[in-house]
CSV table of C-alpha atoms and ligand atoms in Angstrom, one decimal:
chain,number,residue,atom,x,y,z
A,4,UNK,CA,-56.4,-224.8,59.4
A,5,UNK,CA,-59.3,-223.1,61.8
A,6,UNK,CA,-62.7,-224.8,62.1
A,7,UNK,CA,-65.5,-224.5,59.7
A,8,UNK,CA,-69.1,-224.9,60.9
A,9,UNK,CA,-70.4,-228.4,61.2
A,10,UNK,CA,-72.2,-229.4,57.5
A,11,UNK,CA,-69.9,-227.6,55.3
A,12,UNK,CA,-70.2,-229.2,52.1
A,13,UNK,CA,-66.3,-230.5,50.8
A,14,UNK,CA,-66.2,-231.0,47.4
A,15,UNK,CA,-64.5,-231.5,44.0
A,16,UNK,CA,-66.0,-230.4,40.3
A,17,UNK,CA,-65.3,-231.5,36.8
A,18,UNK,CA,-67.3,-231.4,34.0
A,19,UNK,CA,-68.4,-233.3,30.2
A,20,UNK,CA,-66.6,-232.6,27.7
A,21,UNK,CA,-63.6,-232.4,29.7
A,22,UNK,CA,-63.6,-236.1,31.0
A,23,UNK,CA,-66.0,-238.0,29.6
A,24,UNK,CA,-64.6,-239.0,26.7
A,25,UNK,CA,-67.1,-241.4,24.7
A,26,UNK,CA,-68.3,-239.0,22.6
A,27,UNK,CA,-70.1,-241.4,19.9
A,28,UNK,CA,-71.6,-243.9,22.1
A,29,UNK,CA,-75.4,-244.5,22.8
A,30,UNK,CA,-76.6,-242.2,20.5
A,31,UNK,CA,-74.9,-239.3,21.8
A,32,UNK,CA,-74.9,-236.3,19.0
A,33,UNK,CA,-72.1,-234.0,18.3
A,34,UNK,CA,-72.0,-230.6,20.5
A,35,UNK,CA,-70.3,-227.5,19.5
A,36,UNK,CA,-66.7,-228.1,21.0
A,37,UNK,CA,-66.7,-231.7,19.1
A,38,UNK,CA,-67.0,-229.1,16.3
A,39,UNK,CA,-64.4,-226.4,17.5
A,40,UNK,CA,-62.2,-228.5,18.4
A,41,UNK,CA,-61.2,-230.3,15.5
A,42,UNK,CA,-61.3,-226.6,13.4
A,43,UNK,CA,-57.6,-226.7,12.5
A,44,UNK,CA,-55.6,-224.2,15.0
A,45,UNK,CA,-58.3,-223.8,17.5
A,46,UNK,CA,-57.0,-225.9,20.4
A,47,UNK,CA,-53.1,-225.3,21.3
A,48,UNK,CA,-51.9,-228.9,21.2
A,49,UNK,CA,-54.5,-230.1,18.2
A,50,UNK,CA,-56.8,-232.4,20.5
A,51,UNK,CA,-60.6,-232.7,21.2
A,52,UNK,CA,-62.4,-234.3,24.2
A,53,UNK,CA,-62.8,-237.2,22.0
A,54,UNK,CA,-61.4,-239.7,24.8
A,55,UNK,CA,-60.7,-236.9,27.3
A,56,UNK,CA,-60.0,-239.0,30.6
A,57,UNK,CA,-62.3,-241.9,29.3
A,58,UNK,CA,-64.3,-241.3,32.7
A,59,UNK,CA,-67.2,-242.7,30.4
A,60,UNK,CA,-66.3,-246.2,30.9
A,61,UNK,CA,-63.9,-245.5,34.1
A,62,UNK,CA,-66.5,-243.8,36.3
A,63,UNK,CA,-66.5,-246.6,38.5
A,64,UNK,CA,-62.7,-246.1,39.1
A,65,UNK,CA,-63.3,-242.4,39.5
A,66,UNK,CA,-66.0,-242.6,42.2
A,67,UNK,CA,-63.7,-245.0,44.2
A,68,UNK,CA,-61.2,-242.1,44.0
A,69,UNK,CA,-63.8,-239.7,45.7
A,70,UNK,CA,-64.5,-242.5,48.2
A,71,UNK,CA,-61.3,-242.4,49.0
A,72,UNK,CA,-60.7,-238.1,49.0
A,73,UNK,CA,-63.7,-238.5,52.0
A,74,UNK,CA,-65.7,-235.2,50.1
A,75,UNK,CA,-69.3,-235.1,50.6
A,76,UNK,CA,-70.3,-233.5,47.4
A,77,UNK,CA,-69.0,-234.4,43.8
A,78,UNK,CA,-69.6,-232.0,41.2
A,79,UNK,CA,-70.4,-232.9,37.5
A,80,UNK,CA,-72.2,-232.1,34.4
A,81,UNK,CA,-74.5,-233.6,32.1
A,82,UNK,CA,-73.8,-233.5,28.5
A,83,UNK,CA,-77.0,-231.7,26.9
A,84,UNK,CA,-76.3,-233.7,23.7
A,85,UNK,CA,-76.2,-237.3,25.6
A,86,UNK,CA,-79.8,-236.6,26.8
A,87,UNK,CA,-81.3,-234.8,23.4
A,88,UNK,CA,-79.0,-235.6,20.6
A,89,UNK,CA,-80.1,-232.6,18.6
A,90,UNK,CA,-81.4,-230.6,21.6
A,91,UNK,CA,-84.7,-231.1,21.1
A,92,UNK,CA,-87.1,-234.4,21.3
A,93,UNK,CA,-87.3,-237.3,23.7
A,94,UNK,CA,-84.4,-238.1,25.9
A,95,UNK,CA,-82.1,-241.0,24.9
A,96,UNK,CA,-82.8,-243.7,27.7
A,97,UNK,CA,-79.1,-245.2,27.8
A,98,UNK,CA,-78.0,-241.2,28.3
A,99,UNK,CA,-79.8,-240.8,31.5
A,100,UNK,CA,-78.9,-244.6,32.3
A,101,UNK,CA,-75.1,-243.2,32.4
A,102,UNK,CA,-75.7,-240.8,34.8
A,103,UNK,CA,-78.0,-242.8,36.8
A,104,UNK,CA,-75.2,-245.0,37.8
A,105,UNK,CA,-73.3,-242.4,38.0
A,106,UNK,CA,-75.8,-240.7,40.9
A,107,UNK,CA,-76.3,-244.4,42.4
A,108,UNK,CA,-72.5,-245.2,42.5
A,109,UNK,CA,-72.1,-242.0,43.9
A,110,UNK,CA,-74.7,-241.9,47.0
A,111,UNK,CA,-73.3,-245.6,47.6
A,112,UNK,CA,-70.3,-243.8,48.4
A,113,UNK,CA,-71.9,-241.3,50.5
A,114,UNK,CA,-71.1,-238.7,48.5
A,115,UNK,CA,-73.7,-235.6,47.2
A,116,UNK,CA,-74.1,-235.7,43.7
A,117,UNK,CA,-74.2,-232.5,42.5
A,118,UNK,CA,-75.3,-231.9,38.8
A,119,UNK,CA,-74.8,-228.7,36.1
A,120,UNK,CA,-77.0,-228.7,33.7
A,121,UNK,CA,-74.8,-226.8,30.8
A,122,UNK,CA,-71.4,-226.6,30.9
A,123,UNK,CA,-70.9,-225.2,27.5
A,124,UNK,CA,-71.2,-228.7,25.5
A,125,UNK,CA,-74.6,-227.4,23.1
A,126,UNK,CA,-75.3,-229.5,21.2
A,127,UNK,CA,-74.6,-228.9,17.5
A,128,UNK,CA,-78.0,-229.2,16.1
A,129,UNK,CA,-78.9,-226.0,18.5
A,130,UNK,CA,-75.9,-223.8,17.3
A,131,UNK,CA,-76.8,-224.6,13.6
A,132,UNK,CA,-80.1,-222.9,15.0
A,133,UNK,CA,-78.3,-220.0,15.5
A,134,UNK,CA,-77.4,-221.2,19.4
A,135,UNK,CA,-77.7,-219.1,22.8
A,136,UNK,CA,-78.5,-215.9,20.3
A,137,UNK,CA,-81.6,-217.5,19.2
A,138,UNK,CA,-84.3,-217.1,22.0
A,139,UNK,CA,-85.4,-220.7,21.1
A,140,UNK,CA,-82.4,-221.9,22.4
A,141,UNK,CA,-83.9,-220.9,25.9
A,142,UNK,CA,-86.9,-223.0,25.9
A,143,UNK,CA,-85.3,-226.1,24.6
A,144,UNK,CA,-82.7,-226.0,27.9
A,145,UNK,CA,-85.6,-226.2,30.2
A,146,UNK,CA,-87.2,-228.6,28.0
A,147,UNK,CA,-83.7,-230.4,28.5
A,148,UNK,CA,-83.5,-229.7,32.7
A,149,UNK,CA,-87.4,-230.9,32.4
A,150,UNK,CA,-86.5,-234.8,31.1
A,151,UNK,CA,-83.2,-234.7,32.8
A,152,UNK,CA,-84.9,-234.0,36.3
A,153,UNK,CA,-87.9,-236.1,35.5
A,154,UNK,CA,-85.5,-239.0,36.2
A,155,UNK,CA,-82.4,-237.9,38.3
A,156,UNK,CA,-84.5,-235.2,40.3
A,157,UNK,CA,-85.2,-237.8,43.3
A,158,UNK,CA,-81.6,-238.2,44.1
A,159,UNK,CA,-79.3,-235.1,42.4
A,160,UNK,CA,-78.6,-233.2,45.6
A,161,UNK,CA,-78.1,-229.6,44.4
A,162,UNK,CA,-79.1,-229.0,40.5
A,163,UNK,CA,-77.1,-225.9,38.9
A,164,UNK,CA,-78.5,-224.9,35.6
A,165,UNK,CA,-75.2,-222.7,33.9
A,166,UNK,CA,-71.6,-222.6,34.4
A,167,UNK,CA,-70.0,-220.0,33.8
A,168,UNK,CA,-72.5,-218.0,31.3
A,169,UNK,CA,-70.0,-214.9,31.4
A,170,UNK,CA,-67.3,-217.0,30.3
A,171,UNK,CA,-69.1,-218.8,27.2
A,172,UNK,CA,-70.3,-215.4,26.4
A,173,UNK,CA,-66.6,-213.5,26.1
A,174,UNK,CA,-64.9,-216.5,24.9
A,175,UNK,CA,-67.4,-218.3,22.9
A,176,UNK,CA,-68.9,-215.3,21.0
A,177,UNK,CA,-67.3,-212.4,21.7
A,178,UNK,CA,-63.7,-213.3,21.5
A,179,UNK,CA,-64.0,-216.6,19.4
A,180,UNK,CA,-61.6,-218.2,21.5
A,181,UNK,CA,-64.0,-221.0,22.7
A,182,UNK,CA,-66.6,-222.7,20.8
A,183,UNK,CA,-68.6,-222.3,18.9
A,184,UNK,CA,-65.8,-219.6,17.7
A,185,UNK,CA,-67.7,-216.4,17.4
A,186,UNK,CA,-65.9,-213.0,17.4
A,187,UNK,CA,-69.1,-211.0,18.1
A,188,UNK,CA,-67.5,-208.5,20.2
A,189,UNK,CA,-70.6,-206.7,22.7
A,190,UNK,CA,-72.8,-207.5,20.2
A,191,UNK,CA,-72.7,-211.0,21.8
A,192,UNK,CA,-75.3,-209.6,24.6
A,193,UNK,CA,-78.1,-212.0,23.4
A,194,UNK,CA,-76.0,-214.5,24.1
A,195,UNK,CA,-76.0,-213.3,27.9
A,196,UNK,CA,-79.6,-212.8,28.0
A,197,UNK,CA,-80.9,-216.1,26.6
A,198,UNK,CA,-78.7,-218.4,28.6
A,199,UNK,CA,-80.2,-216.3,31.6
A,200,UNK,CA,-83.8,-216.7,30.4
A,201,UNK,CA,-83.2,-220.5,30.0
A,202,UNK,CA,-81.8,-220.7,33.2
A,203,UNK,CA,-85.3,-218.7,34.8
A,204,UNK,CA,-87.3,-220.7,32.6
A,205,UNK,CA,-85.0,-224.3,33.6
A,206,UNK,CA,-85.8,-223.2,37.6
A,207,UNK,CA,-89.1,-223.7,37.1
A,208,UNK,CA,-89.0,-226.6,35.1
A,209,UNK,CA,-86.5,-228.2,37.9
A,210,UNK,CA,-88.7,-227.0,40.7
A,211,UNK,CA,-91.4,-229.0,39.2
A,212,UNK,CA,-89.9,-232.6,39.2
A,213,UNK,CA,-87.5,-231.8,42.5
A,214,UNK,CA,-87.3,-230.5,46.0
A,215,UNK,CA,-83.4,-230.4,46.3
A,216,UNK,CA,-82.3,-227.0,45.8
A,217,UNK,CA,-80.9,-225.4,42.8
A,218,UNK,CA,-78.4,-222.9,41.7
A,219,UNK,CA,-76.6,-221.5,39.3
A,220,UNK,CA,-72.5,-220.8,38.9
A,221,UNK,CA,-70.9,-217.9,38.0
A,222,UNK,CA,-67.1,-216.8,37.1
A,223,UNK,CA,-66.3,-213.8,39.4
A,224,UNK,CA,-63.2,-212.2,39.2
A,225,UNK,CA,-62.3,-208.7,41.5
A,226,UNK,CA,-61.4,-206.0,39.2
A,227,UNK,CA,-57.8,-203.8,40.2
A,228,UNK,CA,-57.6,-200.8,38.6
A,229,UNK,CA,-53.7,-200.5,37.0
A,230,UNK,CA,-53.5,-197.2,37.9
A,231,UNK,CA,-55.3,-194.1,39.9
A,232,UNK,CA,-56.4,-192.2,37.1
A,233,UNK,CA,-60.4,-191.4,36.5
A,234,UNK,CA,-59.6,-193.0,33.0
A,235,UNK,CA,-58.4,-196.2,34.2
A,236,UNK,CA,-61.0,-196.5,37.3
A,237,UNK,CA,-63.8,-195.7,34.2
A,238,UNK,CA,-62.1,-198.8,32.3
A,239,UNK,CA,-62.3,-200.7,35.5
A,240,UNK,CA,-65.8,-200.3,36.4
A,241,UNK,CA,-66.6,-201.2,32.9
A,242,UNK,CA,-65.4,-204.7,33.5
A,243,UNK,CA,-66.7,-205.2,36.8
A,244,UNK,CA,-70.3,-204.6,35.6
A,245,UNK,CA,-69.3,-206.8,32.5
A,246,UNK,CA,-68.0,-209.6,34.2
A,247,UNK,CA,-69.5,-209.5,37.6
A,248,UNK,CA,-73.1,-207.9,37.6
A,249,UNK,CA,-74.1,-208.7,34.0
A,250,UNK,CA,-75.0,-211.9,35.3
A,251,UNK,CA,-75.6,-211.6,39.0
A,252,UNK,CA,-77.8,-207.7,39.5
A,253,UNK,CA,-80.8,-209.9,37.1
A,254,UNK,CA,-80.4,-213.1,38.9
A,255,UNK,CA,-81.1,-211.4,41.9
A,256,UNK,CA,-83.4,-209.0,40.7
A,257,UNK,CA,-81.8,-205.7,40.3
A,258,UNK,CA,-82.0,-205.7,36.4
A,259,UNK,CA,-79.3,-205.5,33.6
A,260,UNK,CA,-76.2,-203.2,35.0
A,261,UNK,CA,-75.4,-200.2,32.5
A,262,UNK,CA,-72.5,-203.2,31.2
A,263,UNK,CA,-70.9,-202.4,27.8
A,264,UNK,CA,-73.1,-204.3,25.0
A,265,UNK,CA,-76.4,-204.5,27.3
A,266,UNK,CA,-79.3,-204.0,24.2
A,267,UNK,CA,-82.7,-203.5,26.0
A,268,UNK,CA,-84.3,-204.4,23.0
A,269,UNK,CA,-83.6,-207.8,23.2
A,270,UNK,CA,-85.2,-207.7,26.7
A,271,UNK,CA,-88.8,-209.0,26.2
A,272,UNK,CA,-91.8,-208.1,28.9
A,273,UNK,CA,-92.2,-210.6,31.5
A,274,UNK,CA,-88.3,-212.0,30.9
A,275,UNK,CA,-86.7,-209.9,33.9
A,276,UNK,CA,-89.5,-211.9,36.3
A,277,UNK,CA,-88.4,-215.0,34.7
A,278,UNK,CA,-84.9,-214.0,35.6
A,279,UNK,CA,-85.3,-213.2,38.7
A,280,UNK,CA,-86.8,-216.7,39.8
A,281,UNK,CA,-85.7,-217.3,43.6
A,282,UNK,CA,-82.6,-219.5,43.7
A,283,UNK,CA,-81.3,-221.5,47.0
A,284,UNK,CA,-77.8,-221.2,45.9
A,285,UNK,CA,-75.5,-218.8,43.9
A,286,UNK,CA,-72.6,-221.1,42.7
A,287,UNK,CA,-69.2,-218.7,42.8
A,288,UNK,CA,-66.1,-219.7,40.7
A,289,UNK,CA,-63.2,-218.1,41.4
A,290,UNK,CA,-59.7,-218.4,39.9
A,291,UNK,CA,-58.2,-214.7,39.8
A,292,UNK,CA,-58.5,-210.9,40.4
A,293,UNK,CA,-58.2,-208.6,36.8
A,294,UNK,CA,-55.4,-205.8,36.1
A,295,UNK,CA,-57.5,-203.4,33.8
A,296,UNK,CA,-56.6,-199.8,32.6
A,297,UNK,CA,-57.8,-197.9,30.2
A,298,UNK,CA,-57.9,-198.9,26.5
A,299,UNK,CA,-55.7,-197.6,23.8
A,300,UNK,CA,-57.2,-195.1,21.3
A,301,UNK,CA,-59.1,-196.2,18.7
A,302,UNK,CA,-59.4,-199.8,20.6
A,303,UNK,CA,-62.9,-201.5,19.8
A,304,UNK,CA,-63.1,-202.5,23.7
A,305,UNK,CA,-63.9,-199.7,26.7
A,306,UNK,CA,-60.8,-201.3,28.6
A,307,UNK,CA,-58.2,-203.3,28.7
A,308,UNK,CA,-56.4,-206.4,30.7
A,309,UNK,CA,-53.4,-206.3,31.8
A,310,UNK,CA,-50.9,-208.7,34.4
A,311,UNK,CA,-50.9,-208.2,37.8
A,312,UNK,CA,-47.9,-207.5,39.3
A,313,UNK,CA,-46.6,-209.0,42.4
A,314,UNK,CA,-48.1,-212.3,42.7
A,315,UNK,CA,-46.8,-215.9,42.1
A,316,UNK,CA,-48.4,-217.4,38.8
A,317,UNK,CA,-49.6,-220.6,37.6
A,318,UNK,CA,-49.1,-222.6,34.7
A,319,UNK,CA,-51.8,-220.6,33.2
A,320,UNK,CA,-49.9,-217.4,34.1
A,321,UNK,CA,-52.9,-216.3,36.2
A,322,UNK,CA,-52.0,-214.4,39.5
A,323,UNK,CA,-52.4,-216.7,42.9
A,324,UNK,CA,-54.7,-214.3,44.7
A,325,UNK,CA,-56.3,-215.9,47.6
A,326,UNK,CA,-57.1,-212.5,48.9
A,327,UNK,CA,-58.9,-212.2,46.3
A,328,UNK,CA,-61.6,-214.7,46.9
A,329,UNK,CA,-62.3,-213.1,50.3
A,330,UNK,CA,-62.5,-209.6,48.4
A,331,UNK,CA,-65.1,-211.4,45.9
A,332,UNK,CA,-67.4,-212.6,48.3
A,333,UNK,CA,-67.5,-210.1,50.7
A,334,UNK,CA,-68.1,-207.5,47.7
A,335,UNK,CA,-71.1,-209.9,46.8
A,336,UNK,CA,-72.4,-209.8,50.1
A,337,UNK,CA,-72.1,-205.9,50.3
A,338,UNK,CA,-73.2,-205.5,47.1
A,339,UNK,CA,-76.4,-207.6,47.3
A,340,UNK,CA,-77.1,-207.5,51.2
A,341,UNK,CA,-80.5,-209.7,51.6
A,342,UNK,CA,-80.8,-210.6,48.2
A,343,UNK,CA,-77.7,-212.9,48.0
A,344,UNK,CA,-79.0,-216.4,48.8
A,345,UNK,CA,-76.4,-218.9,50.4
A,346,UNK,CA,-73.0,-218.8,48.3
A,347,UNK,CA,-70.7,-222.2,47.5
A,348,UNK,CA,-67.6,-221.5,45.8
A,349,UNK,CA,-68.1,-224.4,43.1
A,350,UNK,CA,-64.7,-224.0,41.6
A,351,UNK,CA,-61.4,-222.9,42.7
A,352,UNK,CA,-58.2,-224.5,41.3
A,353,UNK,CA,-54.6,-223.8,39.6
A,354,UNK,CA,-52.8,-225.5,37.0
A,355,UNK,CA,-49.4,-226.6,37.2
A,356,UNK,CA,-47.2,-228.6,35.0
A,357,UNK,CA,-47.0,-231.8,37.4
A,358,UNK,CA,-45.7,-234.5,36.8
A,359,UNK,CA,-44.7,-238.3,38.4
A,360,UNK,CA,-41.2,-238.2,39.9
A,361,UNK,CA,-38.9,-241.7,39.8
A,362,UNK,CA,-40.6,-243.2,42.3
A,363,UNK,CA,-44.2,-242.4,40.3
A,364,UNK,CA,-45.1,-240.0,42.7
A,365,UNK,CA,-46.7,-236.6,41.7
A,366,UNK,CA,-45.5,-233.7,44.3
A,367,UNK,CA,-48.0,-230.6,43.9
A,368,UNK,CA,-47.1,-228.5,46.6
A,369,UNK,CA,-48.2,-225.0,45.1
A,370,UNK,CA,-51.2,-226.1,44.2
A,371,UNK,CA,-51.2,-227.3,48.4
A,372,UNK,CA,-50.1,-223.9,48.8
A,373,UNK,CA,-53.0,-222.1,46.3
A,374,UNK,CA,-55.4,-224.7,48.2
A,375,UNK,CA,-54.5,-223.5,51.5
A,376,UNK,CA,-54.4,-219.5,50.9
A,377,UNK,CA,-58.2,-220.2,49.2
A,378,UNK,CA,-59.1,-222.3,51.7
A,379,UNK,CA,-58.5,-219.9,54.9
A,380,UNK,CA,-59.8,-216.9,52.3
A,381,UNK,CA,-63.6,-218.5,52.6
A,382,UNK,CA,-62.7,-219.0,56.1
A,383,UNK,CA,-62.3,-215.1,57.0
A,384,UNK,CA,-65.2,-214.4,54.9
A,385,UNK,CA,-67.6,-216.7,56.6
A,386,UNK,CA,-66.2,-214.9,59.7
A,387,UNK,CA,-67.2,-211.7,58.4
A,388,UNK,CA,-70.7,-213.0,58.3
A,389,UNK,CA,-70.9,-214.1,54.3
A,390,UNK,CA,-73.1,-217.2,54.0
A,391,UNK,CA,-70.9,-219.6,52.4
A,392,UNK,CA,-71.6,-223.4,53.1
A,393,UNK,CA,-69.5,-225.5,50.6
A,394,UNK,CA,-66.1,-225.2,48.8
A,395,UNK,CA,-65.4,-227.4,45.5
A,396,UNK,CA,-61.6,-227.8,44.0
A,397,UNK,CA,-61.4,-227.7,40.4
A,398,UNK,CA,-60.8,-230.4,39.7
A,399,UNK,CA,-61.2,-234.3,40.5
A,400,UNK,CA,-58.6,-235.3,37.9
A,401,UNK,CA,-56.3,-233.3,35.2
A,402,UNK,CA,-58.6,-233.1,32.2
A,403,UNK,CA,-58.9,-231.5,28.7
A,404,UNK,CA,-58.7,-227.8,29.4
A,405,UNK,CA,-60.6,-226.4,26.1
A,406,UNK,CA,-58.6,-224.4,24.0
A,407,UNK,CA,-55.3,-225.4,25.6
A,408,UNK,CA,-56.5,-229.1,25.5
A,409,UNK,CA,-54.3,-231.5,27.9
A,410,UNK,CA,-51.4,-229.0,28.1
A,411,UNK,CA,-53.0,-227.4,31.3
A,412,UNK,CA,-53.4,-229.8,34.4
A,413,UNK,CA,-55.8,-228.8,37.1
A,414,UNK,CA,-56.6,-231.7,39.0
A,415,UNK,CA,-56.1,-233.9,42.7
A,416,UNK,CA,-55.6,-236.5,40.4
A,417,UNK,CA,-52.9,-236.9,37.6
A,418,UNK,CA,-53.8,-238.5,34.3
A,419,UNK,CA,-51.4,-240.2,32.0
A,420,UNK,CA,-53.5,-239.6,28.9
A,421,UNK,CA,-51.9,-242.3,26.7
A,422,UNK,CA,-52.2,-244.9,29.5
A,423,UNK,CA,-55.4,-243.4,31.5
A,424,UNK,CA,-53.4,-244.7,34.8
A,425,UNK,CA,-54.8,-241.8,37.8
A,426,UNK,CA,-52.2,-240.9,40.3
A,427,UNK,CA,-53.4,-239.2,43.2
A,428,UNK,CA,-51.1,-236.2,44.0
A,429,UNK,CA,-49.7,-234.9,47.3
A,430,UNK,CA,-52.5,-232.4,47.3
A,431,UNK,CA,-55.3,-235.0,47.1
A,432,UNK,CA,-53.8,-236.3,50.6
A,433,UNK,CA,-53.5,-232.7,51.8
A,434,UNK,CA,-57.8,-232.2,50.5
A,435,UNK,CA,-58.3,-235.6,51.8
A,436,UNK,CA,-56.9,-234.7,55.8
A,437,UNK,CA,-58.4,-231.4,55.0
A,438,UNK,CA,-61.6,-232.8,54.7
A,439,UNK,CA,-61.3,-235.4,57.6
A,440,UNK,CA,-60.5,-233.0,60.0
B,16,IFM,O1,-61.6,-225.9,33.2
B,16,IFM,C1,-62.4,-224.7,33.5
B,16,IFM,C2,-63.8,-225.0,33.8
B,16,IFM,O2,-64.4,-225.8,32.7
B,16,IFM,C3,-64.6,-223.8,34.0
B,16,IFM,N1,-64.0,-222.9,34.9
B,16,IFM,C4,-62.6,-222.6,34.8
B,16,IFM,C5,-61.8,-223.9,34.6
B,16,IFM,C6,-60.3,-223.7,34.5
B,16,IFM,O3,-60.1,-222.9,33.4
């Protein structure tokens, strides 16, 4: 593996809902995927994040397993409805006293706590509110980043306000596949441009209460054309501004894209400014490029997805495209030339079906392999002159993959759900020697 430069941050991600189990304790209130997930025939295997990896009451455990990986960043999020039970109002003291030892364990390990403000857990009480479509929604999430700063802000290292907006967006209201279940189709756009306002509006709240630098994390995904026809480059371009600029051209000032769905009449004065709020860091998430041609007639979408040929898969059937991350990043460095602030890829990960041998050891070695490719891909890009500084693995530990709820395993780390016994995996010592070196 070639050098990287000296201070590149090493890290691994997770978030809530997906480990935390403990969803009733403290006063904690009931978010919109406690909801979803107990909807009959929502998740594939019928489970919820009601135990999850019980990292709740095992954190302790779970930071030692960090110690001993050697990253210097750890990436998690705070559950919205830990702090505010209904979204709104004081925040819970015993909430914030979680993630306060949480943050202390964590810098007593030497390791860079890094916190996401939303990643996707709303809580209920907002959604019945009429959720991220109701421009309220905005102002109570930097209401939220304003308490939750007020006492984590000295020590949280790097503060990222959204993950993934694109993805709770397509899955969560326009496809209905996530919670809180919507099938909204474009008319979901709302849905885009509130979360963005509440994260402008939640970057001034958390500049206010800290000096550590914030961001915000995007899914990104390079867009193939299936074929050369104008029709299916047309379809193509479609989803690239839907899934790549809708987000990004506001953040860094260009304005909406012409995207499918974009409604300028949701777009109040003043909100692009808001938007557009200088960040230090633009959080990239990366998994896999996108097959698209053009849609069938009559079909209620502008394109359509199809598998890419000629790469291995994961578990998840997604293409292993390593080339693909350099593609990504060099396209957003094109793309947005001096506006792009410094990048960290804050996800990248592959599931696999892994599982302890006799001896009770867990081999992994595509996801060494996928780690590897990904790895050297941010390398060539930083060579190219993109300003990326940190790479985080998806994830710390196998965890409760949403809709395909424990039946997808992503992490360093296996879990034995019914026992909660974590065995590091083969690729957790490759990260680990990775990280020394
Ligand atoms: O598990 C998710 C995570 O919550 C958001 N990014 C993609 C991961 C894998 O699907």
């Amino acid at each position: 593996m070639p050098d990287f430069p000296a201070g590149f941050r090493w890290g691994v991600s997770t978030s809530a809902y997906q480990i935390e189990g403990a969803t009733t304790v403290d006063g904690r209130g009931p978010s919109i995927w406690d909801t979803f997930a107990r909807e009959p025939g929502r998740i594939v295997d019928g489970t919820t994040g009601d135990e999850a990896c019980d990292h709740h009451h095992r954190y302790a455990e779970d930071t030692a397993l960090l110690a001993g990986l050697g990253v210097s960043a750890y990436r998690f999020s705070i559950s919205w409805p830990r702090i505010q039970p209904t979204g709104a109002g004081p925040a819970l003291t015993a909430g914030l006293d979680f993630y306060d030892r949480l943050v202390d364990g964590l810098l007593a390990a030497g390791v860079d706590p890094v916190a996401t403000l939303f990643h996707w857990d709303l809580p209920q009480a907002l959604e019945d509110a009429g959720g991220w479509l109701n421009r309220d929604t905005a102002a109570r999430f930097a209401e939220y980043a304003d308490v939750t700063a007020a006492r984590l802000g000295d020590r949280v290292k790097l503060w990222i306000t959204l993950n993934e907006p694109f993805i709770h967006m397509s899955l969560g209201h326009g496809m209905g596949v996530h919670a809180p279940g919507r099938v909204l189709l474009f008319d979901a756009f709302p849905v885009a441009h509130h979360q963005l306002l509440g994260h402008g509006l939640a970057v001034a709240a958390l500049r206010a209460r800290t000096a550590s630098p914030v961001a915000i994390a995007n899914n990104y995904s390079p867009v193939r054309p299936a074929g050369d026809s104008d029709a299916d480059r047309a379809a193509a371009a479609a989803y690239d501004a839907l899934h790549n600029r809708l987000f990004t051209d506001p953040l860094l000032g260009l304005g909406y894209p012409d995207a499918p769905g974009v409604d300028p009449t949701v777009v109040r004065d003043g909100d692009l400014d808001v938007i557009a709020a200088p960040i230090d860091v633009l959080g990239v998430n990366y998994y896999n490029p996108t097959g698209i041609r053009a849609p069938e007639e009559g079909s209620p979408l502008p394109f359509e997805i199809v598998l890419l040929d000629g790469y291995p898969r994961t578990a998840f059937d997604w293409p292993v495209a390593p080339d693909g991350l350099r593609e990504l990043l060099l396209q957003l460095r094109d793309r947005y030339g001096d506006a792009l602030p410094e990048i960290q890829v804050t996800e990248s990960g592959c599931a696999y079906d892994d599982a302890p041998d006799a001896q009770g050891r867990v081999n992994d070695p595509e996801r060494i392999a996928y780690l590897d490719g990904h790895v050297r891909a941010v390398h060539e890009a930083i060579g190219a002159g993109v300003p990326v500084t940190g790479y985080f693995v998806w994830s710390l530990l196998d965890n409760w993959e949403w809709a395909e709820g424990f039946t997808k395993r992503f992490g360093l780390v296996h879990v034995d759900y019914p026992t909660q016994r974590r065995t590091p995996k083969s690729s957790y010592a490759w990260f680990r020697d990775l990280v020394r070196r």
